[in-house]
PDB file of C-alpha atoms in Angstrom:
ATOM      1  CA  UNK U   1    -105.141 -70.415 -57.166  1.00 56.00           C
ATOM      2  CA  UNK U   2    -106.991 -74.288 -56.074  1.00 62.00           C
ATOM      3  CA  UNK U   3    -110.596 -73.909 -55.556  1.00 78.00           C
ATOM      4  CA  UNK U   4    -111.423 -74.290 -51.098  1.00 86.00           C
ATOM      5  CA  UNK U   5    -112.941 -76.515 -49.952  1.00 83.00           C
ATOM      6  CA  UNK U   6    -111.964 -76.913 -46.352  1.00 91.00           C
ATOM      7  CA  UNK U   7    -113.291 -75.441 -43.632  1.00 92.00           C
ATOM      8  CA  UNK U   8    -111.939 -71.985 -42.545  1.00 97.00           C
ATOM      9  CA  UNK U   9    -110.705 -72.527 -38.879  1.00 97.00           C
ATOM     10  CA  UNK U  10    -112.605 -70.658 -36.086  1.00 98.00           C
ATOM     11  CA  UNK U  11    -111.664 -66.545 -36.389  1.00 98.00           C
ATOM     12  CA  UNK U  12    -110.869 -67.114 -40.418  1.00 98.00           C
ATOM     13  CA  UNK U  13    -112.494 -64.371 -41.916  1.00 98.00           C
ATOM     14  CA  UNK U  14    -114.912 -67.069 -44.303  1.00 98.00           C
ATOM     15  CA  UNK U  15    -117.128 -65.111 -45.813  1.00 98.00           C
ATOM     16  CA  UNK U  16    -118.533 -61.774 -47.473  1.00 98.00           C
ATOM     17  CA  UNK U  17    -121.890 -60.218 -48.189  1.00 98.00           C
ATOM     18  CA  UNK U  18    -124.085 -57.717 -49.382  1.00 98.00           C
ATOM     19  CA  UNK U  19    -127.147 -55.781 -48.338  1.00 97.00           C
ATOM     20  CA  UNK U  20    -128.879 -54.350 -50.906  1.00 97.00           C
ATOM     21  CA  UNK U  21    -131.346 -51.634 -51.676  1.00 96.00           C
ATOM     22  CA  UNK U  22    -131.897 -52.602 -55.196  1.00 97.00           C
ATOM     23  CA  UNK U  23    -130.609 -56.517 -55.419  1.00 97.00           C
ATOM     24  CA  UNK U  24    -130.771 -56.824 -59.022  1.00 97.00           C
ATOM     25  CA  UNK U  25    -128.758 -53.825 -59.273  1.00 98.00           C
ATOM     26  CA  UNK U  26    -126.310 -55.240 -57.733  1.00 98.00           C
ATOM     27  CA  UNK U  27    -125.600 -58.388 -59.290  1.00 98.00           C
ATOM     28  CA  UNK U  28    -125.698 -56.646 -62.564  1.00 98.00           C
ATOM     29  CA  UNK U  29    -123.059 -53.452 -60.381  1.00 98.00           C
ATOM     30  CA  UNK U  30    -121.044 -57.136 -59.709  1.00 98.00           C
ATOM     31  CA  UNK U  31    -120.838 -58.999 -62.259  1.00 98.00           C
ATOM     32  CA  UNK U  32    -120.070 -56.104 -63.953  1.00 98.00           C
ATOM     33  CA  UNK U  33    -117.000 -55.195 -62.049  1.00 98.00           C
ATOM     34  CA  UNK U  34    -115.708 -58.762 -61.384  1.00 98.00           C
ATOM     35  CA  UNK U  35    -117.770 -60.614 -63.637  1.00 98.00           C
ATOM     36  CA  UNK U  36    -119.702 -63.037 -60.585  1.00 98.00           C
ATOM     37  CA  UNK U  37    -122.500 -64.945 -61.852  1.00 98.00           C
ATOM     38  CA  UNK U  38    -125.984 -64.588 -59.645  1.00 96.00           C
ATOM     39  CA  UNK U  39    -129.130 -64.772 -59.501  1.00 95.00           C
ATOM     40  CA  UNK U  40    -131.813 -64.094 -57.174  1.00 95.00           C
ATOM     41  CA  UNK U  41    -132.741 -66.988 -54.634  1.00 91.00           C
ATOM     42  CA  UNK U  42    -135.679 -69.056 -53.984  1.00 89.00           C
ATOM     43  CA  UNK U  43    -138.295 -67.198 -51.449  1.00 87.00           C
ATOM     44  CA  UNK U  44    -137.406 -68.944 -48.595  1.00 82.00           C
ATOM     45  CA  UNK U  45    -134.191 -68.108 -48.613  1.00 82.00           C
ATOM     46  CA  UNK U  46    -135.227 -64.391 -48.583  1.00 86.00           C
ATOM     47  CA  UNK U  47    -134.110 -64.255 -51.376  1.00 93.00           C
ATOM     48  CA  UNK U  48    -130.589 -64.096 -50.639  1.00 95.00           C
ATOM     49  CA  UNK U  49    -128.574 -64.525 -54.127  1.00 97.00           C
ATOM     50  CA  UNK U  50    -124.198 -66.865 -53.557  1.00 97.00           C
ATOM     51  CA  UNK U  51    -122.619 -65.648 -56.505  1.00 98.00           C
ATOM     52  CA  UNK U  52    -119.816 -67.194 -58.728  1.00 98.00           C
ATOM     53  CA  UNK U  53    -116.461 -66.743 -60.469  1.00 97.00           C
ATOM     54  CA  UNK U  54    -115.598 -69.648 -62.730  1.00 94.00           C
ATOM     55  CA  UNK U  55    -117.608 -71.845 -60.903  1.00 96.00           C
ATOM     56  CA  UNK U  56    -116.766 -71.347 -56.961  1.00 97.00           C
ATOM     57  CA  UNK U  57    -118.998 -69.459 -54.444  1.00 98.00           C
ATOM     58  CA  UNK U  58    -116.868 -65.847 -54.463  1.00 98.00           C
ATOM     59  CA  UNK U  59    -119.836 -64.149 -52.293  1.00 98.00           C
ATOM     60  CA  UNK U  60    -123.497 -63.430 -51.619  1.00 98.00           C
ATOM     61  CA  UNK U  61    -125.922 -60.605 -52.308  1.00 98.00           C
ATOM     62  CA  UNK U  62    -129.456 -60.408 -50.261  1.00 96.00           C
ATOM     63  CA  UNK U  63    -131.825 -57.647 -50.385  1.00 95.00           C
ATOM     64  CA  UNK U  64    -132.635 -55.087 -47.461  1.00 91.00           C
ATOM     65  CA  UNK U  65    -135.094 -57.197 -45.431  1.00 81.00           C
ATOM     66  CA  UNK U  66    -135.999 -56.914 -41.815  1.00 72.00           C
ATOM     67  CA  UNK U  67    -136.196 -60.305 -39.823  1.00 70.00           C
ATOM     68  CA  UNK U  68    -139.365 -59.486 -37.620  1.00 71.00           C
ATOM     69  CA  UNK U  69    -138.865 -57.274 -35.136  1.00 69.00           C
ATOM     70  CA  UNK U  70    -135.219 -56.117 -35.811  1.00 71.00           C
ATOM     71  CA  UNK U  71    -134.305 -53.044 -37.591  1.00 76.00           C
ATOM     72  CA  UNK U  72    -133.963 -52.360 -41.399  1.00 82.00           C
ATOM     73  CA  UNK U  73    -129.983 -53.732 -42.233  1.00 86.00           C
ATOM     74  CA  UNK U  74    -128.169 -51.161 -43.969  1.00 91.00           C
ATOM     75  CA  UNK U  75    -127.022 -51.235 -46.942  1.00 96.00           C
ATOM     76  CA  UNK U  76    -122.948 -52.692 -46.756  1.00 97.00           C
ATOM     77  CA  UNK U  77    -120.703 -55.613 -46.756  1.00 98.00           C
ATOM     78  CA  UNK U  78    -120.511 -57.990 -44.485  1.00 98.00           C
ATOM     79  CA  UNK U  79    -117.783 -59.869 -43.216  1.00 98.00           C
ATOM     80  CA  UNK U  80    -118.507 -63.753 -41.247  1.00 98.00           C
ATOM     81  CA  UNK U  81    -116.052 -65.003 -39.550  1.00 98.00           C
ATOM     82  CA  UNK U  82    -116.126 -68.937 -39.298  1.00 98.00           C
ATOM     83  CA  UNK U  83    -116.882 -71.060 -36.202  1.00 98.00           C
ATOM     84  CA  UNK U  84    -118.226 -74.596 -35.191  1.00 98.00           C
ATOM     85  CA  UNK U  85    -120.749 -73.464 -32.283  1.00 98.00           C
ATOM     86  CA  UNK U  86    -122.035 -70.773 -32.949  1.00 98.00           C
ATOM     87  CA  UNK U  87    -124.975 -71.129 -29.948  1.00 98.00           C
ATOM     88  CA  UNK U  88    -121.095 -70.844 -28.085  1.00 98.00           C
ATOM     89  CA  UNK U  89    -120.064 -67.835 -29.451  1.00 98.00           C
ATOM     90  CA  UNK U  90    -123.653 -66.412 -29.219  1.00 98.00           C
ATOM     91  CA  UNK U  91    -123.034 -66.425 -25.778  1.00 98.00           C
ATOM     92  CA  UNK U  92    -119.204 -65.573 -25.511  1.00 98.00           C
ATOM     93  CA  UNK U  93    -119.953 -62.132 -27.549  1.00 98.00           C
ATOM     94  CA  UNK U  94    -122.116 -61.095 -24.700  1.00 98.00           C
ATOM     95  CA  UNK U  95    -120.301 -62.682 -21.489  1.00 98.00           C
ATOM     96  CA  UNK U  96    -117.084 -60.775 -23.404  1.00 98.00           C
ATOM     97  CA  UNK U  97    -119.288 -57.378 -23.878  1.00 98.00           C
ATOM     98  CA  UNK U  98    -120.633 -57.445 -27.809  1.00 98.00           C
ATOM     99  CA  UNK U  99    -123.812 -56.954 -28.354  1.00 98.00           C
ATOM    100  CA  UNK U 100    -126.669 -60.197 -30.620  1.00 97.00           C
ATOM    101  CA  UNK U 101    -127.570 -58.480 -32.949  1.00 94.00           C
ATOM    102  CA  UNK U 102    -129.353 -61.278 -35.206  1.00 93.00           C
ATOM    103  CA  UNK U 103    -129.376 -64.335 -32.972  1.00 95.00           C
ATOM    104  CA  UNK U 104    -128.366 -67.819 -34.131  1.00 97.00           C
ATOM    105  CA  UNK U 105    -129.943 -68.782 -36.564  1.00 95.00           C
ATOM    106  CA  UNK U 106    -130.848 -71.423 -39.709  1.00 95.00           C
ATOM    107  CA  UNK U 107    -130.046 -71.539 -43.234  1.00 92.00           C
ATOM    108  CA  UNK U 108    -131.380 -74.922 -44.431  1.00 87.00           C
ATOM    109  CA  UNK U 109    -128.871 -77.498 -45.663  1.00 83.00           C
ATOM    110  CA  UNK U 110    -126.082 -74.940 -45.307  1.00 94.00           C
ATOM    111  CA  UNK U 111    -125.310 -73.843 -41.994  1.00 97.00           C
ATOM    112  CA  UNK U 112    -125.722 -71.931 -39.098  1.00 98.00           C
ATOM    113  CA  UNK U 113    -125.507 -68.246 -38.680  1.00 97.00           C
ATOM    114  CA  UNK U 114    -125.732 -64.739 -36.633  1.00 97.00           C
ATOM    115  CA  UNK U 115    -124.397 -61.088 -36.302  1.00 96.00           C
ATOM    116  CA  UNK U 116    -123.187 -59.660 -34.000  1.00 98.00           C
ATOM    117  CA  UNK U 117    -121.233 -56.409 -33.164  1.00 98.00           C
ATOM    118  CA  UNK U 118    -117.959 -56.073 -31.381  1.00 98.00           C
ATOM    119  CA  UNK U 119    -117.165 -53.311 -27.753  1.00 98.00           C
ATOM    120  CA  UNK U 120    -116.278 -50.945 -30.528  1.00 98.00           C
ATOM    121  CA  UNK U 121    -119.562 -50.867 -32.717  1.00 98.00           C
ATOM    122  CA  UNK U 122    -117.859 -52.771 -35.389  1.00 98.00           C
ATOM    123  CA  UNK U 123    -120.693 -55.268 -37.131  1.00 98.00           C
ATOM    124  CA  UNK U 124    -119.380 -58.725 -38.490  1.00 98.00           C
ATOM    125  CA  UNK U 125    -120.940 -62.268 -39.083  1.00 98.00           C
ATOM    126  CA  UNK U 126    -120.249 -65.787 -37.454  1.00 98.00           C
ATOM    127  CA  UNK U 127    -120.611 -68.673 -39.851  1.00 98.00           C
ATOM    128  CA  UNK U 128    -121.149 -72.459 -38.688  1.00 98.00           C
ATOM    129  CA  UNK U 129    -121.116 -74.424 -41.374  1.00 97.00           C
ATOM    130  CA  UNK U 130    -122.871 -77.746 -42.593  1.00 96.00           C
ATOM    131  CA  UNK U 131    -122.990 -78.765 -46.154  1.00 94.00           C
ATOM    132  CA  UNK U 132    -121.167 -75.098 -47.138  1.00 96.00           C
ATOM    133  CA  UNK U 133    -118.187 -73.662 -45.587  1.00 97.00           C
ATOM    134  CA  UNK U 134    -117.494 -69.808 -47.414  1.00 98.00           C
ATOM    135  CA  UNK U 135    -115.965 -69.045 -49.967  1.00 98.00           C
ATOM    136  CA  UNK U 136    -114.529 -71.260 -52.151  1.00 97.00           C
ATOM    137  CA  UNK U 137    -112.012 -69.414 -53.820  1.00 96.00           C
ATOM    138  CA  UNK U 138    -109.580 -66.153 -52.362  1.00 96.00           C
ATOM    139  CA  UNK U 139    -106.762 -64.034 -53.901  1.00 95.00           C
ATOM    140  CA  UNK U 140    -107.795 -63.924 -57.822  1.00 95.00           C
ATOM    141  CA  UNK U 141    -109.360 -61.365 -59.926  1.00 97.00           C
ATOM    142  CA  UNK U 142    -112.829 -60.720 -58.321  1.00 98.00           C
ATOM    143  CA  UNK U 143    -112.361 -62.811 -55.363  1.00 98.00           C
ATOM    144  CA  UNK U 144    -111.818 -62.023 -51.532  1.00 98.00           C
ATOM    145  CA  UNK U 145    -108.501 -61.057 -50.888  1.00 97.00           C
ATOM    146  CA  UNK U 146    -108.865 -59.806 -47.712  1.00 98.00           C
ATOM    147  CA  UNK U 147    -110.625 -58.441 -44.357  1.00 98.00           C
ATOM    148  CA  UNK U 148    -110.098 -55.624 -42.269  1.00 98.00           C
ATOM    149  CA  UNK U 149    -110.700 -54.506 -38.687  1.00 98.00           C
ATOM    150  CA  UNK U 150    -110.494 -50.525 -38.337  1.00 98.00           C
ATOM    151  CA  UNK U 151    -111.421 -49.609 -34.725  1.00 98.00           C
ATOM    152  CA  UNK U 152    -110.443 -46.886 -32.311  1.00 97.00           C
ATOM    153  CA  UNK U 153    -108.111 -48.295 -30.441  1.00 96.00           C
ATOM    154  CA  UNK U 154    -106.944 -52.893 -31.726  1.00 96.00           C
ATOM    155  CA  UNK U 155    -105.429 -52.909 -27.928  1.00 95.00           C
ATOM    156  CA  UNK U 156    -109.252 -52.066 -26.485  1.00 97.00           C
ATOM    157  CA  UNK U 157    -111.358 -55.047 -28.836  1.00 98.00           C
ATOM    158  CA  UNK U 158    -108.308 -57.569 -28.652  1.00 98.00           C
ATOM    159  CA  UNK U 159    -109.069 -59.451 -25.206  1.00 98.00           C
ATOM    160  CA  UNK U 160    -113.446 -59.267 -26.803  1.00 98.00           C
ATOM    161  CA  UNK U 161    -111.554 -61.561 -30.132  1.00 98.00           C
ATOM    162  CA  UNK U 162    -110.513 -63.653 -27.426  1.00 98.00           C
ATOM    163  CA  UNK U 163    -112.148 -64.464 -25.759  1.00 98.00           C
ATOM    164  CA  UNK U 164    -114.684 -65.350 -28.301  1.00 98.00           C
ATOM    165  CA  UNK U 165    -112.602 -66.634 -31.592  1.00 98.00           C
ATOM    166  CA  UNK U 166    -109.189 -67.619 -30.190  1.00 98.00           C
ATOM    167  CA  UNK U 167    -107.816 -64.571 -32.185  1.00 98.00           C
ATOM    168  CA  UNK U 168    -105.200 -62.122 -30.965  1.00 97.00           C
ATOM    169  CA  UNK U 169    -104.272 -58.980 -32.850  1.00 97.00           C
ATOM    170  CA  UNK U 170    -100.794 -58.243 -32.316  1.00 95.00           C
ATOM    171  CA  UNK U 171     -98.492 -55.682 -34.401  1.00 95.00           C
ATOM    172  CA  UNK U 172     -97.560 -56.554 -38.167  1.00 92.00           C
ATOM    173  CA  UNK U 173     -93.933 -57.361 -38.489  1.00 87.00           C
ATOM    174  CA  UNK U 174     -92.584 -54.523 -40.005  1.00 83.00           C
ATOM    175  CA  UNK U 175     -95.455 -52.372 -39.811  1.00 85.00           C
ATOM    176  CA  UNK U 176     -94.957 -48.763 -37.206  1.00 85.00           C
ATOM    177  CA  UNK U 177     -98.982 -48.639 -36.495  1.00 91.00           C
ATOM    178  CA  UNK U 178    -100.866 -51.715 -38.731  1.00 95.00           C
ATOM    179  CA  UNK U 179    -101.850 -54.753 -37.054  1.00 97.00           C
ATOM    180  CA  UNK U 180    -102.837 -58.489 -37.730  1.00 97.00           C
ATOM    181  CA  UNK U 181    -105.132 -60.176 -36.866  1.00 98.00           C
ATOM    182  CA  UNK U 182    -104.062 -63.862 -36.564  1.00 98.00           C
ATOM    183  CA  UNK U 183    -105.718 -67.099 -36.223  1.00 97.00           C
ATOM    184  CA  UNK U 184    -103.541 -70.125 -35.021  1.00 95.00           C
ATOM    185  CA  UNK U 185    -100.370 -68.110 -34.573  1.00 93.00           C
ATOM    186  CA  UNK U 186    -101.629 -66.748 -38.992  1.00 95.00           C
ATOM    187  CA  UNK U 187    -102.368 -63.319 -40.367  1.00 96.00           C
ATOM    188  CA  UNK U 188    -106.181 -64.022 -41.593  1.00 97.00           C
ATOM    189  CA  UNK U 189    -106.719 -60.323 -41.539  1.00 98.00           C
ATOM    190  CA  UNK U 190    -105.486 -56.995 -40.421  1.00 97.00           C
ATOM    191  CA  UNK U 191    -106.644 -54.185 -37.910  1.00 98.00           C
ATOM    192  CA  UNK U 192    -106.012 -50.318 -38.458  1.00 97.00           C
ATOM    193  CA  UNK U 193    -107.209 -47.641 -36.721  1.00 96.00           C
ATOM    194  CA  UNK U 194    -110.386 -44.944 -37.349  1.00 96.00           C
ATOM    195  CA  UNK U 195    -107.987 -43.038 -37.526  1.00 91.00           C
ATOM    196  CA  UNK U 196    -106.597 -42.983 -40.837  1.00 88.00           C
ATOM    197  CA  UNK U 197    -110.534 -43.225 -41.796  1.00 92.00           C
ATOM    198  CA  UNK U 198    -112.433 -39.902 -42.505  1.00 91.00           C
ATOM    199  CA  UNK U 199    -113.983 -38.167 -39.233  1.00 93.00           C
ATOM    200  CA  UNK U 200    -117.021 -39.863 -38.093  1.00 93.00           C
ATOM    201  CA  UNK U 201    -116.233 -42.841 -39.502  1.00 95.00           C
ATOM    202  CA  UNK U 202    -117.685 -45.825 -37.699  1.00 97.00           C
ATOM    203  CA  UNK U 203    -115.562 -49.386 -36.291  1.00 98.00           C
ATOM    204  CA  UNK U 204    -115.987 -51.189 -38.983  1.00 98.00           C
ATOM    205  CA  UNK U 205    -114.756 -54.798 -40.935  1.00 98.00           C
ATOM    206  CA  UNK U 206    -113.205 -53.819 -44.460  1.00 98.00           C
ATOM    207  CA  UNK U 207    -113.970 -56.416 -47.426  1.00 98.00           C
ATOM    208  CA  UNK U 208    -111.363 -56.224 -49.941  1.00 98.00           C
ATOM    209  CA  UNK U 209    -111.203 -57.805 -53.053  1.00 98.00           C
ATOM    210  CA  UNK U 210    -108.460 -58.864 -55.388  1.00 98.00           C
ATOM    211  CA  UNK U 211    -107.630 -57.165 -59.143  1.00 98.00           C
ATOM    212  CA  UNK U 212    -105.233 -57.462 -61.920  1.00 97.00           C
ATOM    213  CA  UNK U 213    -104.924 -53.649 -62.505  1.00 98.00           C
ATOM    214  CA  UNK U 214    -106.604 -51.169 -59.886  1.00 98.00           C
ATOM    215  CA  UNK U 215    -106.687 -48.250 -62.284  1.00 98.00           C
ATOM    216  CA  UNK U 216    -108.767 -49.689 -64.077  1.00 98.00           C
ATOM    217  CA  UNK U 217    -110.815 -51.214 -61.709  1.00 98.00           C
ATOM    218  CA  UNK U 218    -111.860 -48.144 -60.456  1.00 98.00           C
ATOM    219  CA  UNK U 219    -111.542 -46.016 -63.611  1.00 98.00           C
ATOM    220  CA  UNK U 220    -114.581 -49.235 -64.441  1.00 98.00           C
ATOM    221  CA  UNK U 221    -115.962 -49.168 -61.540  1.00 98.00           C
ATOM    222  CA  UNK U 222    -117.089 -44.790 -61.686  1.00 98.00           C
ATOM    223  CA  UNK U 223    -118.206 -44.919 -65.241  1.00 98.00           C
ATOM    224  CA  UNK U 224    -121.461 -47.940 -63.520  1.00 98.00           C
ATOM    225  CA  UNK U 225    -121.784 -44.884 -61.031  1.00 98.00           C
ATOM    226  CA  UNK U 226    -120.004 -46.020 -58.374  1.00 98.00           C
ATOM    227  CA  UNK U 227    -117.875 -43.676 -55.960  1.00 98.00           C
ATOM    228  CA  UNK U 228    -114.274 -43.227 -55.290  1.00 98.00           C
ATOM    229  CA  UNK U 229    -113.420 -42.840 -51.181  1.00 97.00           C
ATOM    230  CA  UNK U 230    -110.084 -42.610 -51.319  1.00 97.00           C
ATOM    231  CA  UNK U 231    -108.094 -42.347 -54.859  1.00 98.00           C
ATOM    232  CA  UNK U 232    -105.921 -45.801 -56.347  1.00 98.00           C
ATOM    233  CA  UNK U 233    -101.770 -45.589 -54.348  1.00 97.00           C
ATOM    234  CA  UNK U 234     -99.269 -47.295 -53.430  1.00 96.00           C
ATOM    235  CA  UNK U 235     -98.259 -49.001 -50.524  1.00 92.00           C
ATOM    236  CA  UNK U 236     -96.719 -52.474 -48.376  1.00 90.00           C
ATOM    237  CA  UNK U 237     -98.845 -55.006 -49.477  1.00 91.00           C
ATOM    238  CA  UNK U 238     -99.612 -53.666 -52.942  1.00 96.00           C
ATOM    239  CA  UNK U 239    -102.076 -51.330 -54.613  1.00 98.00           C
ATOM    240  CA  UNK U 240    -105.178 -50.939 -53.343  1.00 98.00           C
ATOM    241  CA  UNK U 241    -107.947 -48.513 -53.279  1.00 98.00           C
ATOM    242  CA  UNK U 242    -110.576 -48.062 -51.494  1.00 98.00           C
ATOM    243  CA  UNK U 243    -114.563 -46.854 -53.024  1.00 98.00           C
ATOM    244  CA  UNK U 244    -118.365 -47.797 -52.825  1.00 98.00           C
ATOM    245  CA  UNK U 245    -120.845 -49.338 -55.541  1.00 98.00           C
ATOM    246  CA  UNK U 246    -124.009 -47.327 -56.572  1.00 98.00           C
ATOM    247  CA  UNK U 247    -126.272 -47.929 -53.496  1.00 98.00           C
ATOM    248  CA  UNK U 248    -123.375 -46.919 -51.477  1.00 98.00           C
ATOM    249  CA  UNK U 249    -121.879 -49.925 -49.988  1.00 98.00           C
ATOM    250  CA  UNK U 250    -117.665 -49.573 -49.295  1.00 98.00           C
ATOM    251  CA  UNK U 251    -114.875 -51.699 -50.297  1.00 98.00           C
ATOM    252  CA  UNK U 252    -111.118 -51.615 -50.699  1.00 98.00           C
ATOM    253  CA  UNK U 253    -110.178 -53.208 -54.219  1.00 98.00           C
ATOM    254  CA  UNK U 254    -106.086 -54.054 -53.731  1.00 98.00           C
ATOM    255  CA  UNK U 255    -103.676 -55.281 -56.310  1.00 97.00           C
ATOM    256  CA  UNK U 256    -100.801 -57.374 -54.224  1.00 94.00           C
ATOM    257  CA  UNK U 257     -97.286 -57.132 -54.287  1.00 87.00           C
ATOM    258  CA  UNK U 258     -95.788 -60.194 -56.164  1.00 80.00           C
ATOM    259  CA  UNK U 259     -95.147 -62.860 -52.793  1.00 63.00           C
TER     260      UNK U 259
END
């Protein structure tokens, strides 16, 4: 797949990163599982590592650090939605009933970001690019392929995402109870009901990585002390599994159906 070089449209998932309790161990795990290359970054950026796949930025892995006055973040993958004005998004989030968890901050030389939660509590990031657009590759083995909002009632949060990003949540064509997260009339992600998750699961955004073989990837993950949350199964978009890394961060792996 060619390198992604143009900025993502507002509201489109453009980046994912992992907050890890043991950053070095996480870098090693995802190197072995997906072939990522990355190393702990400079201290002035909190040690944040931008991982690459065949020389192209694919995802971030950072330490579990809390900015001054803020609670320590959980070990988890975070989806970032693109924007062109982070300050305007921050205002819109509050006006639409969301919560700002980490206000707008500059990331020197790359862009601006904030962390928020929608009215149902699903946490996500917002990215305003400068020199860094986000993921430079998607859809190939080890790269981001899908982002999915899990929420109790998609209709309840749809007004929030529409007001903040101009996105629409609508029933996906040919599906009985699965929803597209649309930007500009195009599905850039999905939305599903929390009823399909284990009882007590909070609202969240789930990160999907593409793999060439779901079953062998899951076997490799287990050998590296990962956990299987939903064993490999077939569904309309392909074959997938939901797993967690050794530190407990959940994500999905998917081999998409050929187009």
